[in-house]
């Protein structure tokens, strides 16, 4: 398969020179992952699914981009989206931009380390507060928790959990 000029210009072999230290927060994710997903519905029931995630260096190694697909291919997709993660030394944090055109789901967040976890906080396209957390981080696995709330004075409600396992570096 020939890589298009667009994909060749987008992808990078690693972080840009001088940025490797700043890129460590998300750099460990580079590679491919499979996941088991739990969708926590409003009525208290759960829907379970599978999925796949692929992370790569992009934009001359100045950013990390991923693709989240649910369920695993070749099944028809119920989610097919991408995140662009860009470190900003001015805020000592990461700009996180999520887009899932299949579901018209968009979110903008700021990501930072929180102890051993990574926490991203912002708003989604419905105007809800969104918090996404990478927890239980290991070299070959992580637990991702998606939460939402209507306002700052309301409790967070878990909506999605992804239990990911590395399949390739």
XYZ file of N, CA and C in Angstrom:
507
model
N 0.836 -1.178 0.000
C 0.000 0.000 0.000
C 0.884 1.245 0.000
N 0.596 2.182 -0.864
C 1.332 3.424 -0.949
C 0.691 4.453 -0.022
N 1.518 5.120 0.764
C 1.014 6.159 1.657
C 0.845 7.442 0.853
N -0.296 8.092 0.995
C -0.570 9.316 0.261
C 0.354 10.435 0.730
N 0.586 11.446 -0.109
C 1.394 12.592 0.326
C 0.820 13.262 1.589
N -0.495 13.283 1.722
C -1.114 13.863 2.922
C -0.701 13.096 4.173
N -0.857 11.751 4.160
C -0.508 10.936 5.330
C 0.990 10.995 5.615
N 1.822 11.042 4.573
C 3.267 11.160 4.767
C 3.617 12.488 5.437
N 2.935 13.568 5.075
C 3.190 14.876 5.685
C 2.637 14.958 7.102
N 1.549 14.238 7.389
C 0.929 14.261 8.718
C 1.763 13.487 9.734
N 2.164 12.271 9.400
C 2.847 11.386 10.345
C 4.286 11.767 10.599
N 4.780 11.380 11.776
C 6.164 11.617 12.186
C 6.704 10.365 12.857
N 8.026 10.222 12.852
C 8.657 9.055 13.467
C 8.793 9.176 14.974
N 8.698 10.375 15.514
C 8.861 10.578 16.956
C 8.645 12.036 17.293
N 8.887 12.384 18.548
C 8.684 13.781 18.952
C 9.717 14.695 18.298
N 9.354 15.951 18.107
C 10.267 16.935 17.544
C 11.469 17.112 18.463
N 12.603 17.421 17.871
C 13.826 17.646 18.647
C 13.560 18.715 19.706
N 13.970 18.419 20.914
C 13.800 19.367 22.010
C 12.462 19.276 22.718
N 11.512 18.481 22.200
C 10.189 18.390 22.821
C 9.933 17.048 23.507
N 10.877 16.123 23.424
C 10.642 14.768 23.940
C 10.192 14.781 25.395
N 10.794 15.608 26.240
C 10.402 15.661 27.650
C 8.974 16.113 27.839
N 8.574 17.141 27.108
C 7.210 17.660 27.215
C 6.177 16.675 26.689
N 6.567 15.822 25.757
C 5.632 14.913 25.096
C 5.413 13.612 25.870
N 6.115 13.411 26.981
C 6.023 12.144 27.718
C 4.641 11.867 28.292
N 3.883 12.906 28.649
C 2.592 12.679 29.294
C 1.709 11.757 28.449
N 1.698 11.978 27.133
C 0.902 11.136 26.234
C 1.745 10.255 25.327
N 3.041 10.497 25.249
C 3.913 9.761 24.332
C 3.927 8.261 24.556
N 3.714 7.829 25.787
C 3.711 6.393 26.098
C 2.557 5.662 25.397
N 1.560 6.407 24.927
C 0.410 5.799 24.262
C 0.679 5.411 22.807
N 1.773 5.898 22.239
C 2.040 5.647 20.819
C 1.990 4.142 20.544
N 1.202 3.756 19.558
C 1.031 2.358 19.190
C -0.438 2.027 19.045
N -0.739 0.750 19.067
C -2.109 0.267 18.867
C -2.601 -0.467 20.101
N -3.904 -0.338 20.342
C -4.539 -0.874 21.534
C -5.879 -1.501 21.157
N -6.305 -2.501 21.924
C -7.677 -2.997 21.836
C -8.347 -2.636 23.154
N -9.674 -2.532 23.140
C -10.361 -2.134 24.374
C -11.691 -2.844 24.520
N -12.078 -2.984 25.774
C -13.431 -3.374 26.140
C -14.084 -2.118 26.686
N -15.312 -1.858 26.265
C -16.002 -0.621 26.617
C -17.277 -0.922 27.384
N -17.550 -0.090 28.374
C -18.813 -0.129 29.102
C -19.442 1.246 28.974
N -20.657 1.292 28.415
C -21.432 2.534 28.317
C -22.463 2.507 29.441
N -22.355 3.440 30.374
C -23.284 3.528 31.504
C -24.463 4.413 31.088
N -25.619 3.816 30.915
C -26.801 4.535 30.446
C -27.514 5.244 31.599
N -28.321 6.236 31.261
C -29.042 7.027 32.267
C -29.944 6.181 33.157
N -30.473 5.079 32.618
C -31.402 4.250 33.404
C -30.691 3.243 34.308
N -29.347 3.309 34.369
C -28.597 2.415 35.233
C -28.127 1.134 34.566
N -28.554 0.886 33.336
C -28.104 -0.302 32.619
C -26.780 -0.018 31.926
N -26.161 -1.072 31.415
C -24.877 -0.950 30.740
C -24.939 -1.601 29.367
N -24.234 -0.999 28.423
C -24.005 -1.603 27.110
C -22.518 -1.878 27.001
N -22.168 -3.094 26.589
C -20.761 -3.459 26.465
C -20.397 -3.623 25.004
N -19.139 -3.274 24.696
C -18.661 -3.339 23.323
C -17.150 -3.559 23.332
N -16.597 -3.692 22.152
C -15.149 -3.768 21.969
C -14.723 -2.554 21.158
N -13.432 -2.384 21.009
C -12.948 -1.281 20.195
C -11.456 -1.372 19.978
N -10.968 -0.415 19.223
C -9.535 -0.320 18.945
C -9.131 1.143 18.975
N -7.863 1.379 19.340
C -7.319 2.731 19.416
C -5.928 2.706 18.793
N -5.590 3.739 18.049
C -4.274 3.858 17.420
C -3.754 5.274 17.681
N -2.551 5.379 18.265
C -1.919 6.664 18.577
C -0.664 6.819 17.732
N -0.409 8.040 17.250
C 0.801 8.287 16.475
C 1.286 9.720 16.611
N 2.570 9.896 16.317
C 3.170 11.229 16.279
C 2.737 11.911 14.987
N 2.387 13.194 15.062
C 1.983 13.951 13.875
C 2.575 15.361 13.920
N 2.419 16.069 12.804
C 2.809 17.477 12.682
C 4.264 17.691 13.081
N 5.154 16.936 12.423
C 6.604 16.986 12.673
C 6.947 16.667 14.120
N 6.127 15.813 14.767
C 6.387 15.419 16.141
C 6.007 16.458 17.171
N 5.208 17.440 16.779
C 4.768 18.487 17.698
C 3.413 18.176 18.336
N 2.808 17.067 17.926
C 1.491 16.693 18.440
C 1.346 15.173 18.392
N 0.333 14.687 19.099
C -0.029 13.276 19.085
C -1.484 13.191 18.644
N -1.749 12.321 17.696
C -3.109 12.132 17.217
C -3.502 10.676 17.413
N -4.781 10.463 17.699
C -5.261 9.100 17.859
C -6.553 8.904 17.100
N -6.907 7.645 16.937
C -8.179 7.253 16.332
C -8.813 6.232 17.268
N -10.059 6.497 17.680
C -10.826 5.587 18.540
C -11.961 5.022 17.694
N -12.045 3.685 17.636
C -13.043 3.010 16.813
C -13.799 2.018 17.693
N -15.125 2.094 17.625
C -15.955 1.151 18.384
C -17.098 0.704 17.493
N -17.377 -0.585 17.426
C -16.584 -1.716 17.904
C -15.383 -1.946 16.993
N -14.582 -2.976 17.322
C -13.422 -3.293 16.491
C -13.870 -3.578 15.068
N -13.041 -3.161 14.128
C -13.303 -3.478 12.729
C -13.185 -4.979 12.513
N -13.923 -5.571 11.613
C -14.679 -4.975 10.516
C -16.151 -4.703 10.827
N -16.566 -4.805 12.087
C -17.976 -4.530 12.419
C -18.322 -3.081 12.065
N -19.578 -2.802 11.737
C -19.994 -1.421 11.453
C -19.749 -0.523 12.674
N -19.224 0.651 12.432
C -18.839 1.564 13.507
C -20.032 2.223 14.177
N -19.940 2.350 15.500
C -20.867 3.182 16.260
C -20.145 4.426 16.777
N -18.798 4.414 16.728
C -17.961 5.577 17.037
C -16.709 5.458 16.184
N -16.315 6.546 15.572
C -15.093 6.581 14.768
C -14.594 8.004 14.816
N -13.703 8.274 15.777
C -13.279 9.648 15.996
C -11.786 9.783 16.190
N -11.344 11.018 16.283
C -9.924 11.304 16.425
C -9.705 12.426 17.431
N -8.572 12.335 18.127
C -8.161 13.361 19.078
C -6.834 13.923 18.623
N -6.693 15.234 18.677
C -5.412 15.888 18.462
C -4.974 16.436 19.809
N -3.747 16.095 20.226
C -3.208 16.507 21.528
C -1.949 17.330 21.276
N -1.963 18.590 21.718
C -0.851 19.504 21.481
C -0.409 20.115 22.805
N 0.880 19.963 23.142
C 1.411 20.545 24.373
C 1.589 22.048 24.192
N 1.204 22.824 25.227
C 1.328 24.282 25.225
C 2.153 24.679 26.450
N 3.426 25.054 26.254
C 4.253 25.417 27.406
C 3.732 26.648 28.144
N 2.967 27.489 27.478
C 2.416 28.688 28.110
C 1.429 28.382 29.221
N 0.742 27.245 29.130
C -0.207 26.853 30.180
C 0.278 25.600 30.908
N 1.429 25.089 30.502
C 1.973 23.849 31.041
C 0.907 22.756 31.019
N 0.247 22.643 29.879
C -0.813 21.663 29.696
C -1.002 21.362 28.223
N -1.955 20.522 27.952
C -2.219 20.045 26.604
C -3.588 20.511 26.126
N -3.642 20.999 24.892
C -4.922 21.265 24.235
C -5.395 19.948 23.639
N -6.613 19.551 23.981
C -7.196 18.293 23.529
C -8.416 18.636 22.676
N -8.416 18.180 21.436
C -9.527 18.450 20.529
C -10.037 17.116 19.990
N -11.258 16.744 20.376
C -11.883 15.477 19.984
C -12.939 15.742 18.917
N -12.977 14.897 17.890
C -13.992 14.973 16.844
C -14.445 13.570 16.471
N -15.740 13.339 16.535
C -16.344 12.089 16.056
C -17.438 12.486 15.066
N -17.095 12.609 13.777
C -18.100 13.045 12.801
C -19.247 12.066 12.618
N -19.035 10.783 12.927
C -20.110 9.804 12.812
C -21.278 10.176 13.727
N -20.962 10.619 14.952
C -21.983 10.970 15.947
C -22.138 12.471 16.163
N -21.419 13.266 15.368
C -21.427 14.717 15.560
C -21.131 15.061 17.021
N -20.064 14.453 17.545
C -19.648 14.608 18.937
C -18.293 15.297 18.953
N -18.213 16.444 19.620
C -16.994 17.239 19.640
C -16.726 17.711 21.058
N -15.434 17.811 21.406
C -15.068 18.258 22.731
C -13.725 18.958 22.673
N -13.596 19.967 23.502
C -12.310 20.663 23.644
C -11.976 20.665 25.119
N -10.742 20.238 25.445
C -10.346 20.102 26.842
C -8.907 20.550 27.033
N -8.518 20.676 28.304
C -7.127 20.877 28.694
C -6.721 19.646 29.489
N -5.587 19.052 29.148
C -5.102 17.846 29.809
C -3.836 18.111 30.595
N -3.760 17.494 31.774
C -2.580 17.608 32.634
C -2.420 16.340 33.458
N -1.194 16.131 33.969
C -0.953 15.049 34.911
C -1.640 15.394 36.223
N -2.167 14.357 36.876
C -2.768 14.490 38.208
C -2.318 13.267 39.001
N -1.197 13.401 39.703
C -0.600 12.240 40.343
C -0.166 11.253 39.280
N -0.595 10.008 39.393
C -0.273 8.986 38.399
C -1.258 8.943 37.241
N -2.260 9.790 37.266
C -3.303 9.812 36.238
C -3.090 10.970 35.271
N -3.844 10.948 34.201
C -3.956 12.082 33.285
C -5.415 12.496 33.312
N -5.665 13.785 33.534
C -7.031 14.292 33.610
C -7.206 15.388 32.563
N -8.277 15.275 31.794
C -8.644 16.257 30.775
C -10.010 16.816 31.149
N -10.124 18.140 31.168
C -11.378 18.777 31.556
C -11.736 19.832 30.518
N -13.015 19.900 30.169
C -13.492 20.893 29.217
C -14.989 20.776 29.042
N -15.455 21.088 27.839
C -16.879 20.997 27.513
C -17.057 20.225 26.226
N -18.235 19.598 26.106
C -18.534 18.889 24.865
C -19.479 19.727 24.005
N -19.837 19.196 22.856
C -20.652 19.944 21.898
C -22.084 20.160 22.377
N -22.498 19.457 23.453
C -23.835 19.674 24.023
C -23.824 20.745 25.108
N -22.632 21.282 25.417
C -22.509 22.281 26.461
C -22.336 21.689 27.846
N -22.162 20.362 27.926
C -21.944 19.716 29.215
C -20.470 19.782 29.595
N -20.194 19.845 30.880
C -18.825 19.739 31.377
C -18.380 18.301 31.131
N -17.153 18.126 30.656
C -16.638 16.790 30.362
C -15.299 16.609 31.066
N -15.124 15.433 31.665
C -13.842 15.070 32.279
C -13.499 13.672 31.799
N -12.317 13.547 31.210
C -11.838 12.260 30.739
C -10.553 11.952 31.499
N -10.478 10.735 32.057
C -9.322 10.374 32.877
C -8.675 9.082 32.389
N -7.352 9.109 32.274
C -6.561 7.904 32.073
C -6.080 7.493 33.465
N -6.466 6.309 33.938
C -6.086 5.824 35.255
C -5.498 4.418 35.124
N -4.985 3.898 36.229
C -4.412 2.548 36.231
C -3.451 2.367 35.061
N -2.626 3.378 34.835
C -1.724 3.405 33.687
C -0.561 2.449 33.901
N -0.345 1.569 32.920
C 0.800 0.662 32.882
C 1.349 0.691 31.451
N 2.497 0.088 31.238
C 3.103 0.101 29.902
C 2.204 -0.541 28.860
N 1.399 -1.528 29.289
C 0.598 -2.276 28.318
C -0.903 -2.212 28.574
N -1.345 -1.286 29.439
C -2.790 -1.180 29.698
C -3.120 0.161 30.350
N -4.377 0.545 30.242
C -4.899 1.696 30.969
C -6.408 1.582 31.076
N -6.963 2.331 32.005
C -8.411 2.430 32.214
C -8.773 3.879 31.918
N -9.668 4.101 30.964
C -10.105 5.434 30.582
C -11.533 5.612 31.080
N -11.782 6.727 31.789
C -13.104 7.000 32.350
C -13.608 8.323 31.788
N -14.786 8.297 31.175
C -15.430 9.505 30.669
C -16.575 9.898 31.587
N -16.572 11.169 32.004
C -17.603 11.658 32.918
C -18.177 12.968 32.377
N -19.399 13.266 32.814
C -20.029 14.527 32.421
C -20.879 15.059 33.560
N -21.128 16.359 33.493
C -22.058 16.996 34.423
C -22.579 18.275 33.791
N -23.742 18.694 34.266
C -24.415 19.857 33.696
C -23.746 21.150 34.139
N -23.330 21.225 35.400
C -22.710 22.441 35.937
C -21.723 22.073 37.032
N -20.914 23.045 37.431
C -19.874 22.801 38.430
C -20.428 22.385 39.789
N -21.672 22.721 40.076
C -22.241 22.353 41.376
C -22.941 20.993 41.360
N -22.871 20.285 40.255
C -23.469 18.942 40.136
C -22.359 17.891 40.201
N -22.661 16.670 40.660
C -21.620 15.622 40.693
C -21.311 15.107 39.292
N -20.095 14.579 39.133
C -19.719 13.928 37.882
C -20.473 12.606 37.755
N -20.903 12.277 36.539
C -21.569 11.011 36.256
C -20.740 10.259 35.222
N -20.348 9.021 35.565
C -19.572 8.200 34.628
C -20.482 7.781 33.479
N -20.033 8.046 32.249
C -20.799 7.674 31.067
C -20.144 6.534 30.286
N -18.817 6.549 30.206
C -18.092 5.513 29.474
C -16.855 5.097 30.251
N -16.506 3.825 30.105
C -15.226 3.323 30.572
C -14.627 2.472 29.466
N -13.330 2.661 29.254
C -12.594 1.850 28.281
C -11.452 1.173 29.030
N -11.332 -0.121 28.876
C -10.257 -0.913 29.462
C -9.367 -1.352 28.304
N -8.202 -0.694 28.165
C -7.370 -0.875 26.978
C -6.143 -1.726 27.272
N -5.763 -2.514 26.249
C -4.578 -3.360 26.288
C -3.776 -3.138 24.995
N -2.476 -2.959 25.178
C -1.594 -2.698 24.020
C -1.519 -3.933 23.119
N -1.591 -3.694 21.804
C -1.429 -4.777 20.831
C -0.181 -4.593 19.993
N 0.327 -3.359 19.878
C 1.555 -3.082 19.102
C 2.146 -1.756 19.543
N 3.467 -1.659 19.474
C 4.162 -0.401 19.818
C 4.235 0.512 18.629
